Coordinates of C-alpha atoms in Angstrom, one line a residue:
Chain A
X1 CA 73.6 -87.0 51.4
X2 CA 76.6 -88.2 53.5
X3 CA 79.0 -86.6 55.5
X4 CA 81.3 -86.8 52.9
X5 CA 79.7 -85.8 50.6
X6 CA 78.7 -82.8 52.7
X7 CA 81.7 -81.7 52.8
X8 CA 82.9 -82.5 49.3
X9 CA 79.9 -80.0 48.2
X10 CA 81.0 -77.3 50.5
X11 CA 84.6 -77.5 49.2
X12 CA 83.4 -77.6 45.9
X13 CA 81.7 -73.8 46.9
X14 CA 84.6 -72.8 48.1
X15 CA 86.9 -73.3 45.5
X16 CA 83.9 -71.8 43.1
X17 CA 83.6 -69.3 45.2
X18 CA 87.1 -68.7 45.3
X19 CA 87.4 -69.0 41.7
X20 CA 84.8 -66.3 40.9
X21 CA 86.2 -63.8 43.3
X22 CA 89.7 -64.0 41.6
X23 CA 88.1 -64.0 37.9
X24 CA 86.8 -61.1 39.1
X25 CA 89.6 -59.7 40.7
X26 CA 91.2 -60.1 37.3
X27 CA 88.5 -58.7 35.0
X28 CA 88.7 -55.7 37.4
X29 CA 92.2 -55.4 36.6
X30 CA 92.1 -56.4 33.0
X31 CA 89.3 -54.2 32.4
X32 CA 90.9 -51.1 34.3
X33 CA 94.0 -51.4 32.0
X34 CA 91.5 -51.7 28.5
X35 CA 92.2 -55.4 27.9
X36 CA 88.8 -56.6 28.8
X37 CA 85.2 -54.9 27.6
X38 CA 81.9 -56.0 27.5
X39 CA 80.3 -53.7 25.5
X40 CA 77.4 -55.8 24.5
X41 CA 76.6 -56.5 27.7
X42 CA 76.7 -53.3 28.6
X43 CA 74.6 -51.7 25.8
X44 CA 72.6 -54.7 26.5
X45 CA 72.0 -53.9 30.6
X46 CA 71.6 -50.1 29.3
X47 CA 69.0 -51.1 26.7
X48 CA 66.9 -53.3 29.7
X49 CA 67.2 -50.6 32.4
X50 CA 66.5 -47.6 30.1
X51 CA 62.0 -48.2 30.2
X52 CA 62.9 -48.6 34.0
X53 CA 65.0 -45.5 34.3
X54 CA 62.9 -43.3 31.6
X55 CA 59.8 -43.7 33.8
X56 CA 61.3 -43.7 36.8
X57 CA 63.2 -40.3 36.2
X58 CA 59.6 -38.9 34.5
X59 CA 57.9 -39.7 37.7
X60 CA 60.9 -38.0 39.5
X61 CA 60.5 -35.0 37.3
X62 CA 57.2 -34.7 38.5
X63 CA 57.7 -35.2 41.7
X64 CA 60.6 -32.7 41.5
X65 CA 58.2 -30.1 40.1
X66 CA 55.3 -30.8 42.4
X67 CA 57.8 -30.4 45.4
X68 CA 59.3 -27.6 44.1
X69 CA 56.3 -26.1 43.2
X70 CA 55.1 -26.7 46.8
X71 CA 58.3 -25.3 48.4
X72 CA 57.8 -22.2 46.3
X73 CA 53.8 -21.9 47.6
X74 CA 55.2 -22.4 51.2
X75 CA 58.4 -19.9 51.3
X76 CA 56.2 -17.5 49.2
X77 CA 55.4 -15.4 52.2
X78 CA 58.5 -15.2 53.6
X79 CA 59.5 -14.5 50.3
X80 CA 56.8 -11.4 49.6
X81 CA 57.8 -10.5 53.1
X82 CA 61.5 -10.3 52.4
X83 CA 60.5 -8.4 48.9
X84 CA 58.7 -5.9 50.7
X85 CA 60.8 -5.2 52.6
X86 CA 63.5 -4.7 50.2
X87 CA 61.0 -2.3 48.3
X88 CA 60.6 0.1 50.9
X89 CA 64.3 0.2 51.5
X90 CA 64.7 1.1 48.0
X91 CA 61.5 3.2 47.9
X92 CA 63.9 5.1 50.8
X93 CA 66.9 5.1 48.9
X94 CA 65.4 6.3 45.4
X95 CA 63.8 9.3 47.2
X96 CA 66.9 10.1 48.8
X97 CA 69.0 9.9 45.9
X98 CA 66.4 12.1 44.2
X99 CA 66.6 14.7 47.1
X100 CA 70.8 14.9 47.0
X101 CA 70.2 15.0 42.9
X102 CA 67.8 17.7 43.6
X103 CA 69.9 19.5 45.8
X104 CA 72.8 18.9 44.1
X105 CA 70.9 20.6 40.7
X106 CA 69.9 23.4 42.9
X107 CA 73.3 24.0 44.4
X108 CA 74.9 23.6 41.3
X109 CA 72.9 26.7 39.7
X110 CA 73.1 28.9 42.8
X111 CA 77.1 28.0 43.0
X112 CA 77.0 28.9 39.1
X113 CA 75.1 32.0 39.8
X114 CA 77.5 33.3 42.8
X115 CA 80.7 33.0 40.8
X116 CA 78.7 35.0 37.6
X117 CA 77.7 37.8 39.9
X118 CA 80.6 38.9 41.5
X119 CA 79.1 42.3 42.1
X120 CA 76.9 40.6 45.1
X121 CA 78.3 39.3 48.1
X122 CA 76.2 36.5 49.1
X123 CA 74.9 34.1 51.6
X124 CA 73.2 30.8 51.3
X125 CA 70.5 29.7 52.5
X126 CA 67.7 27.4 52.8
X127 CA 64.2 27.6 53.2
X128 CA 63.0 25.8 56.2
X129 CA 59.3 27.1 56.3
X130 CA 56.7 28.7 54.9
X131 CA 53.9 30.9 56.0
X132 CA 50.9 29.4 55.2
X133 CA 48.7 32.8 55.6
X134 CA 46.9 33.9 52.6
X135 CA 47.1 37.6 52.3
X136 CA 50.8 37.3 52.9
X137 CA 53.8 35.5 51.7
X138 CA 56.8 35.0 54.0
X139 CA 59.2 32.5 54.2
X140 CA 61.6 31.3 56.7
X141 CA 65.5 31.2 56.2
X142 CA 67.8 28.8 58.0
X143 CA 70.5 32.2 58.3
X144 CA 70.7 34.8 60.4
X145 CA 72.3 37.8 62.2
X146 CA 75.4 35.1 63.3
X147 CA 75.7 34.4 59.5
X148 CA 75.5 38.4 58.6
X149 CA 72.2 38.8 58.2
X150 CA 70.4 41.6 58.6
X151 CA 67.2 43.5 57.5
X152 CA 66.1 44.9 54.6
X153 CA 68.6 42.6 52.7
X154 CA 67.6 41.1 49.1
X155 CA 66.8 37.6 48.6
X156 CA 67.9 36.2 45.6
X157 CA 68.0 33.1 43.3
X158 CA 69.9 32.3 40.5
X159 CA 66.6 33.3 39.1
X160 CA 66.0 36.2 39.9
X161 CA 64.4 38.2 42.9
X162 CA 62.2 36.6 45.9
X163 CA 61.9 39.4 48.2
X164 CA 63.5 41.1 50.9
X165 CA 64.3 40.0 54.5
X166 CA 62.1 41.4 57.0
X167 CA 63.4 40.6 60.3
X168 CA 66.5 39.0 61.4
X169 CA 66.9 36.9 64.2
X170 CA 70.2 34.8 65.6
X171 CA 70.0 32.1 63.3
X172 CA 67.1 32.5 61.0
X173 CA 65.2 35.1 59.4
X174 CA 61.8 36.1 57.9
X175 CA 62.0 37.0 54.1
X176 CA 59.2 39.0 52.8
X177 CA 58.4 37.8 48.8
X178 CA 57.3 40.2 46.3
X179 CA 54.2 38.3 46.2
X180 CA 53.1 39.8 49.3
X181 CA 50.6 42.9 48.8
X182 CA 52.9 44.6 51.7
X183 CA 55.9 44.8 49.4
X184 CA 57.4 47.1 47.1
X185 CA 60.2 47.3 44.2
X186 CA 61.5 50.0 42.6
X187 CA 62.0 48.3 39.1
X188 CA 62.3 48.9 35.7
X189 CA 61.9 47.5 32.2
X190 CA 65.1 46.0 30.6
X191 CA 64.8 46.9 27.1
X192 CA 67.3 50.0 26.5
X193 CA 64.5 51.3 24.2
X194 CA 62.1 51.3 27.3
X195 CA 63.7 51.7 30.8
X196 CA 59.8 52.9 32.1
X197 CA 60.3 52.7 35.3
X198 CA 57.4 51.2 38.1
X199 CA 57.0 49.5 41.4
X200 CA 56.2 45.6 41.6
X201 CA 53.5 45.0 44.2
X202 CA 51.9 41.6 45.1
X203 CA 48.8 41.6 44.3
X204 CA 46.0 39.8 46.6
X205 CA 43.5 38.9 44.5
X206 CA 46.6 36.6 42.6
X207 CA 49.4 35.6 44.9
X208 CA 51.2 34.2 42.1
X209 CA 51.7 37.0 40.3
X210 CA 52.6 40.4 41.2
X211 CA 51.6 43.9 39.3
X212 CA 53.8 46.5 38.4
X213 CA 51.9 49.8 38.5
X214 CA 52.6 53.4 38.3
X215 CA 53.4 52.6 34.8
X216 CA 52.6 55.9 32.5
X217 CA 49.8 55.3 30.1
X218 CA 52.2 56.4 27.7
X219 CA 54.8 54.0 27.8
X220 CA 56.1 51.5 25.3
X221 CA 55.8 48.9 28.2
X222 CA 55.0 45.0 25.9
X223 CA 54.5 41.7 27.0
X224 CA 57.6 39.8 27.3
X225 CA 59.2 42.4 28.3
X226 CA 61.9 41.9 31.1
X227 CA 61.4 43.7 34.2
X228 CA 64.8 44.6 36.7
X229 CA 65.2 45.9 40.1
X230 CA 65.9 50.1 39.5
X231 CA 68.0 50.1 42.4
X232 CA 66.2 53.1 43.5
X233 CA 65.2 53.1 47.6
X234 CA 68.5 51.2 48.5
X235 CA 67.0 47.8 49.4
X236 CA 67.5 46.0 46.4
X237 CA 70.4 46.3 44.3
X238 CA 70.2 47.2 40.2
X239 CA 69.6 44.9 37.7
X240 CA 68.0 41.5 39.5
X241 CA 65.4 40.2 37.1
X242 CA 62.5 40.1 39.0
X243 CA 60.0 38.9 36.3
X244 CA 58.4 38.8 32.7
X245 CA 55.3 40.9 31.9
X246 CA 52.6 38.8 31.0
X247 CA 49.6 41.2 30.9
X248 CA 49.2 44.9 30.4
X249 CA 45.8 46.6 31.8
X250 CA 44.6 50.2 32.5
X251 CA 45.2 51.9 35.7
X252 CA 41.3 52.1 37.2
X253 CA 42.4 55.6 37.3
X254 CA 42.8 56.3 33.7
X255 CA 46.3 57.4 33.8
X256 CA 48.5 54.6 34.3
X257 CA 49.0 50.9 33.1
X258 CA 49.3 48.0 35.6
X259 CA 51.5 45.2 34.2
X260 CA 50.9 41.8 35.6
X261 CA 54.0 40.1 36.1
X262 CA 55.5 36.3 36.0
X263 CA 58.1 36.3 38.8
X264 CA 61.0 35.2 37.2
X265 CA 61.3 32.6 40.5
X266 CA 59.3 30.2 41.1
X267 CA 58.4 30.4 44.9
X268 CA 56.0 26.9 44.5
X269 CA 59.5 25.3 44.5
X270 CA 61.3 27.2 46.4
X271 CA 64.2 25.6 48.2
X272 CA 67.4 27.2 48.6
X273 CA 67.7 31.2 48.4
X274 CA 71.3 33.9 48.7
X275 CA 70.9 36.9 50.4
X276 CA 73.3 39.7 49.5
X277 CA 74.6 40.5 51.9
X278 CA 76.6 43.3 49.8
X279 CA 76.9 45.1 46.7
X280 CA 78.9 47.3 44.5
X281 CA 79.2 48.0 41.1
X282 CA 80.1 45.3 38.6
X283 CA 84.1 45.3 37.7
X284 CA 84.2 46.9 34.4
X285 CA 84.9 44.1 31.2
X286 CA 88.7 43.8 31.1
X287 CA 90.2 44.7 28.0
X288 CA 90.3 42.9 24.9
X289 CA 92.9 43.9 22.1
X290 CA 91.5 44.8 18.6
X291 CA 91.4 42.7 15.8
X292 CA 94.6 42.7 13.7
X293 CA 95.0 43.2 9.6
X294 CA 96.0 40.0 8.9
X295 CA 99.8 40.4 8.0
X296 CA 100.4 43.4 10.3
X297 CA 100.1 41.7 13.8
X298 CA 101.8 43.0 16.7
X299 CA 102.2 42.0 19.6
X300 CA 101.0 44.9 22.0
X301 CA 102.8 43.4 25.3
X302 CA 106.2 43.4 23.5
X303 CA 105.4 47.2 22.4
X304 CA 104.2 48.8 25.7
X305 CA 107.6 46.7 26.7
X306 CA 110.1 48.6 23.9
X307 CA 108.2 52.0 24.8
X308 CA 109.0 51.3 28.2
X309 CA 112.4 50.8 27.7
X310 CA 112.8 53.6 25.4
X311 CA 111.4 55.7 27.9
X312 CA 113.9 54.9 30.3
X313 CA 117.0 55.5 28.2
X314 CA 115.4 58.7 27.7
X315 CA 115.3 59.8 30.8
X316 CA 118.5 58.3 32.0
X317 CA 120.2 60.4 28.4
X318 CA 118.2 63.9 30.0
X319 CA 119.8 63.0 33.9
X320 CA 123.2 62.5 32.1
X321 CA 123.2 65.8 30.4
X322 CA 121.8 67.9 33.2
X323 CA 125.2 66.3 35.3
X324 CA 127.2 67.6 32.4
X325 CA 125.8 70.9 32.1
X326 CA 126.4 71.3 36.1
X327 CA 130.0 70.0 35.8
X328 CA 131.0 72.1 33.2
X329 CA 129.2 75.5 35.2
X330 CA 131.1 74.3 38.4
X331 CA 134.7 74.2 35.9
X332 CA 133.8 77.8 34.5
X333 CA 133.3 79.4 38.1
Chain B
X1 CA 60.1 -69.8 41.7
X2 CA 57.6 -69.8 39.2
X3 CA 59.1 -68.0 35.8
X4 CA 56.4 -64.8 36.5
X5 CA 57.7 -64.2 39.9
X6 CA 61.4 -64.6 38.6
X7 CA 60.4 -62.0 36.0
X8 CA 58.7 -60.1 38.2
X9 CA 62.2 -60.0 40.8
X10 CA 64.3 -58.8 38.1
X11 CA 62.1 -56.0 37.1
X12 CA 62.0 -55.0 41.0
X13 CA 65.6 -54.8 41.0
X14 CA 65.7 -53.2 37.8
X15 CA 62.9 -50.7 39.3
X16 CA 65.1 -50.4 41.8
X17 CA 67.9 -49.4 40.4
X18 CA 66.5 -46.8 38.3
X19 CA 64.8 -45.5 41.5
X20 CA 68.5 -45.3 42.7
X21 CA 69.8 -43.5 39.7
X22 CA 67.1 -41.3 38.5
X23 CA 65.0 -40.0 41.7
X24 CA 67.9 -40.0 44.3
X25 CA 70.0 -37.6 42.5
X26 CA 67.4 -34.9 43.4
X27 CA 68.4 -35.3 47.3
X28 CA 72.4 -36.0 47.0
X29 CA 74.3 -33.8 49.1
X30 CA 78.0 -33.2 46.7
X31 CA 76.8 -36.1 44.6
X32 CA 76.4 -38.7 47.5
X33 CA 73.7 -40.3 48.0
X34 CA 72.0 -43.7 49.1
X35 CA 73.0 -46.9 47.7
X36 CA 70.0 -49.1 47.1
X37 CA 71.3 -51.6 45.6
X38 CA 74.2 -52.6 48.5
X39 CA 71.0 -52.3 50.7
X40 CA 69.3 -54.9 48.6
X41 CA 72.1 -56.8 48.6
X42 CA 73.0 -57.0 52.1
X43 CA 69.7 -57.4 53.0
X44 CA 68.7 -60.7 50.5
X45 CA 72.3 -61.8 51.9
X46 CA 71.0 -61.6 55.8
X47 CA 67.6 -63.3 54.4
X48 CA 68.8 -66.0 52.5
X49 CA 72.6 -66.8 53.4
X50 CA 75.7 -66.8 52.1
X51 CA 75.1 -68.8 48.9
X52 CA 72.1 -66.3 47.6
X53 CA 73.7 -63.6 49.0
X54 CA 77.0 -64.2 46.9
X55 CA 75.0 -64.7 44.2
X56 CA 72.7 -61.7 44.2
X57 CA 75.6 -59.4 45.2
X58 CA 77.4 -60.6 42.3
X59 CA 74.2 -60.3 39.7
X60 CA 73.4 -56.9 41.3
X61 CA 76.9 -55.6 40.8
X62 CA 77.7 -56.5 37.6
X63 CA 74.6 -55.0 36.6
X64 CA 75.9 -52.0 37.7
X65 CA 78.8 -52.3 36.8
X66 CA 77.6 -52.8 33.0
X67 CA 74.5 -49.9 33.0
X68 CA 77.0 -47.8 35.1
X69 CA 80.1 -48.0 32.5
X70 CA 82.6 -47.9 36.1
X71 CA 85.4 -50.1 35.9
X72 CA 83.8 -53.2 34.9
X73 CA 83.7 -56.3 37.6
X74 CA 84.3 -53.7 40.8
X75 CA 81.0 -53.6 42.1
X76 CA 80.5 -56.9 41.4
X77 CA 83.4 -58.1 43.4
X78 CA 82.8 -56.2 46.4
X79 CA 78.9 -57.4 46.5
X80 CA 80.0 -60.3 45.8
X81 CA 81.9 -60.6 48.6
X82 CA 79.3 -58.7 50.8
X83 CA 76.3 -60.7 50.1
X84 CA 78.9 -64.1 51.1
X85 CA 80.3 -62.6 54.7
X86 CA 76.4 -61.1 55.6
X87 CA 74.9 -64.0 54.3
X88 CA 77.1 -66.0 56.5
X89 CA 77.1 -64.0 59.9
X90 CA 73.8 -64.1 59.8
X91 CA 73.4 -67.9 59.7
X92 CA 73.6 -67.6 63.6
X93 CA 71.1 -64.4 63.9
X94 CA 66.9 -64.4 64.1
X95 CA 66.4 -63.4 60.7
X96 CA 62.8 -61.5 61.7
X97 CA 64.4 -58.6 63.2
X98 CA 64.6 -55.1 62.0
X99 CA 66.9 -53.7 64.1
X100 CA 70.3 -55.3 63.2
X101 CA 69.9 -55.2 59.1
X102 CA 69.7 -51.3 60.0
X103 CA 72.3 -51.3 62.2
X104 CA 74.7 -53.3 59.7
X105 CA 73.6 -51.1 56.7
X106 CA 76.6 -49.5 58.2
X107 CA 79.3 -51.7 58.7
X108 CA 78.4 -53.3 55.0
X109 CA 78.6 -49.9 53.3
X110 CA 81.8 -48.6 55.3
X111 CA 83.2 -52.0 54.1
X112 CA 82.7 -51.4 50.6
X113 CA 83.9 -48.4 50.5
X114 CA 87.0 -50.0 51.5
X115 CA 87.1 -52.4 49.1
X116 CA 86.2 -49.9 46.7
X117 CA 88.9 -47.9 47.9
X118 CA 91.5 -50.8 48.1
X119 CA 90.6 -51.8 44.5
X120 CA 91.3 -48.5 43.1
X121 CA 94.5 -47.8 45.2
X122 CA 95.5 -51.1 43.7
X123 CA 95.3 -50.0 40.6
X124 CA 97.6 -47.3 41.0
X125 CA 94.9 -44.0 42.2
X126 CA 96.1 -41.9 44.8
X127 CA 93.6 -39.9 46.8
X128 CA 93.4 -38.2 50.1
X129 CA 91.4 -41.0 52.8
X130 CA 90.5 -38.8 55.5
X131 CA 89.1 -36.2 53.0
X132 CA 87.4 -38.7 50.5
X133 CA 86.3 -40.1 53.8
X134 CA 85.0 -37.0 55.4
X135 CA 83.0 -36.0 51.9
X136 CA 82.1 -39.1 50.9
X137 CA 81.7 -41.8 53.3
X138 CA 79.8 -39.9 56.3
X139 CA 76.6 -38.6 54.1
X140 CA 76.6 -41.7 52.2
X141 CA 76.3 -43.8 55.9
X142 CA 73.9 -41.1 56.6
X143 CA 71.5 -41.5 53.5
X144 CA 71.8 -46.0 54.1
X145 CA 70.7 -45.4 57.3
X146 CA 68.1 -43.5 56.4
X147 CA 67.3 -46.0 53.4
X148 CA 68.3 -49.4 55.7
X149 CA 65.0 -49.9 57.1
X150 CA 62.7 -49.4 54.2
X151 CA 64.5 -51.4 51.7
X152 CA 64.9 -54.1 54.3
X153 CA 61.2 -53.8 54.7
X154 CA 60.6 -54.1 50.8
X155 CA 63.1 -57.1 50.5
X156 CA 61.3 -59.1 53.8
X157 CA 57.5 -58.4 52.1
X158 CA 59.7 -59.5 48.7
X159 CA 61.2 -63.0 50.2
X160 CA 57.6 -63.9 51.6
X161 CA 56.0 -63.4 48.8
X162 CA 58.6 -65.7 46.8
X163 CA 58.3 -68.0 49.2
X164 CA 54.6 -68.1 49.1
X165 CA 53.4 -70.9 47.5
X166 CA 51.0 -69.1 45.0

């Protein structure tokens, strides 16, 4: 080919080229506005690449899966690691929770218990350990003499009795069940048909459950019955349930009855404890006014109130006529 | 170009295409990701010259412009216009190099995304540059030049084998 016509064929391009890019530019424009579609071309270059891009994304799909699936073998570890980890944190968090629930049960039953005996004055404490020796039972308090402790003091739940405290020190003190063999309660049977009166010792040959002997043969003493401190001796104050008889035997003797007891508290989960610290008499029931005839209510406050008043004017009416009658002896003299 | 090997092209492009649009979305980062098909383009273009370049770009992007349902003719015209200026610096270049296709996987895709960009401000969309930029632009540069170099290699084994006699 010539020069000329060289150059001829490269203006030709050019202006092709030229041409295309401006057809272009236009269909852009036209087909931004909605004047220009191609949708069979377009349904047609769908319907070619669709076999391309169906397998293609299938393959990736796997691949997908087998990566992720390897991801998830290799961070598995880390992940059991991390889970672990969380586990025990939660393990620790569940126990606690259980503990303050636990506490907060127990609390809540001593708290209910001090406000219903009002007769005690009482002192909380915990139990922070426990003598392990068999032939005795003794437990540890966190109180002491600082809190107002002393010896000889009962031990109480909202229960019912645990023992007595047997030594006092600054800030904790040794409380002395009525499972051990060493100690003694005056008691008595609740039942107002009863009121046999015994003493609650523990008994070695069952630490769980102490006897009440010195029972008279005699006596209507049952199972089920409920047995009470007597308050007799001074140590432990009247009425403090102390357990349930469960068992009724003779005396080896032949003249009294031993009653096995089931302590009303159960010192296998024993956790918190009062001491009382004082006693007196329970306030007597206030007063409750009587049931009215329906029709003929009064109203006793507005009554005592008239009688009051009455009573006044009557005295003030006497005061009056005593100044009379010693004006008018005073005018005769 | 024997009819099998011309078949044989298109369904590589096609292949490739799909490959772009169905496996790639797994690794986009905010929806960006690598465009193959520029890649392919630029890199028939700096093989082949201006003349197949133009004309590839322009096949390629109306391809996509038709499976993609974007504004129709955009891709095309900014491939288009790609394959030409690549296919044209490179008349002066040694076309068995690696290095500088990679490098210009850059410069071709920054410039069609201003095309891109021009196109659609000229037909009246506003948008933010620097943050379009800053989200857009910089992982997609990322993922080409990632890409450049084995599409470039897949186009060079492609071109010998079409020119292979057999």
């Amino acid at each position: 080919m010539s020069r000329y016509g060289r150059e001829r064929n490269a203006k030709r391009k050019t202006w092709a080229l030229l041409f295309v890019i401006v057809s272009l530019f236009c269909i852009v424009f036209f087909a931004a506005r909605g004047r220009f579609q191609a949708p069979v071309m377009g349904r047609a270059a769908t319907l070619m690449l669709a076999p391309f891009q169906g397998a293609i994304s299938w393959v990736g799909s796997q691949v997908n899966y087998v990566v992720t699936s390897v991801w998830d073998i290799a961070t598995v570890h880390q992940q059991n690691k991390m889970l672990r980890s969380e586990v025990e944190q939660l393990r620790v968090q569940n126990v606690e929770a259980k503990e303050f629930a636990s506490e907060n049960q127990r609390l809540r039953a001593l708290l209910g218990y001090k406000q219903q005996a009002t007769q005690f004055d009482l002192v909380a404490a915990r139990v922070i350990a426990r003598e392990s020796a068999t032939w005795s039972s003794m437990i540890t308090i966190n109180r002491g003499t600082s809190d107002g402790i002393a010896a000889d003091m009962a031990v109480v739940t909202e229960r019912g009795l645990v023992g007595r405290v047997s030594e006092a020190g600054p800030t904790s003190s040794k409380v002395q069940l009525i499972l051990d063999p060493r100690s003694s309660v005056g008691t008595l049977v609740q039942r107002a048909e009863s009121r046999v009166t015994g003493i609650v010792e523990g008994d070695p040959a069952n630490p769980t459950m102490p006897d009440m002997v010195n029972i008279p043969k005699t006596s209507d003493v049952v199972e089920g019955d409920v047995i009470v401190t007597s308050g007799f001796g001074g140590v432990y104050p009247k009425g403090i349930v102390v357990g349930i008889v469960s068992a009724i035997r003779n005396d080896p003797g032949g003249l009294l009855k031993i009653a096995a007891l089931e302590p009303a508290v159960d010192f296998q989960k024993l956790e918190d404890v009062m001491v009382i610290t004082a006693s007196r008499e329970a306030p007597p029931e206030p007063l409750k006014p009587p049931v009215q005839t329906p029709g003929t209510e009064t109203d006793p406050e507005k009554e005592a109130a008239e009688m009051q008043a009455a009573a006044q004017a009557a005295d003030e009416a006497t005061a009056s006529a005593a100044a009379d009658v010693t004006n008018a002896g005073g005018a005769s003299q | 170009m024997t009819m099998r090997k011309f078949v044989l092209t298109i369904c590589g492009i096609l292949a490739l295409y799909a490959l772009q649009t169905s496996i790639l979305p797994l690794i986009a980062y905010h929806g960006v990701t690598a465009d193959l098909m520029l890649l392919f383009v630029a890199s028939t273009a700096f093989l082949r010259g201006a003349r197949i370049g133009a004309f590839v770009g322009f096949c390629v992007g109306l391809m996509e412009d038709l499976a993609s349902g974007t504004f129709l003719g955009m891709n095309a015209l900014s491939r288009l216009l790609l394959g030409y200026a690549v296919g044209s610096g490179s008349a002066s270049v040694f076309k068995d190099q690696m290095v500088l296709p990679v490098f210009s996987s850059i410069f071709v895709t920054a410039a069609n995304y201003f095309i891109l960009a021009v196109l659609m401000v000229l037909l009246g969309y506003r948008f933010s540059l620097l943050g379009h930029v800053q989200y857009t632009l910089l992982p997609m540069l990322v993922y080409q030049f990632l890409f450049a170099y084995p599409v470039h290699r897949m186009v060079c084994r492609g071109d010998k084998w079409l020119r292979a006699k057999r």
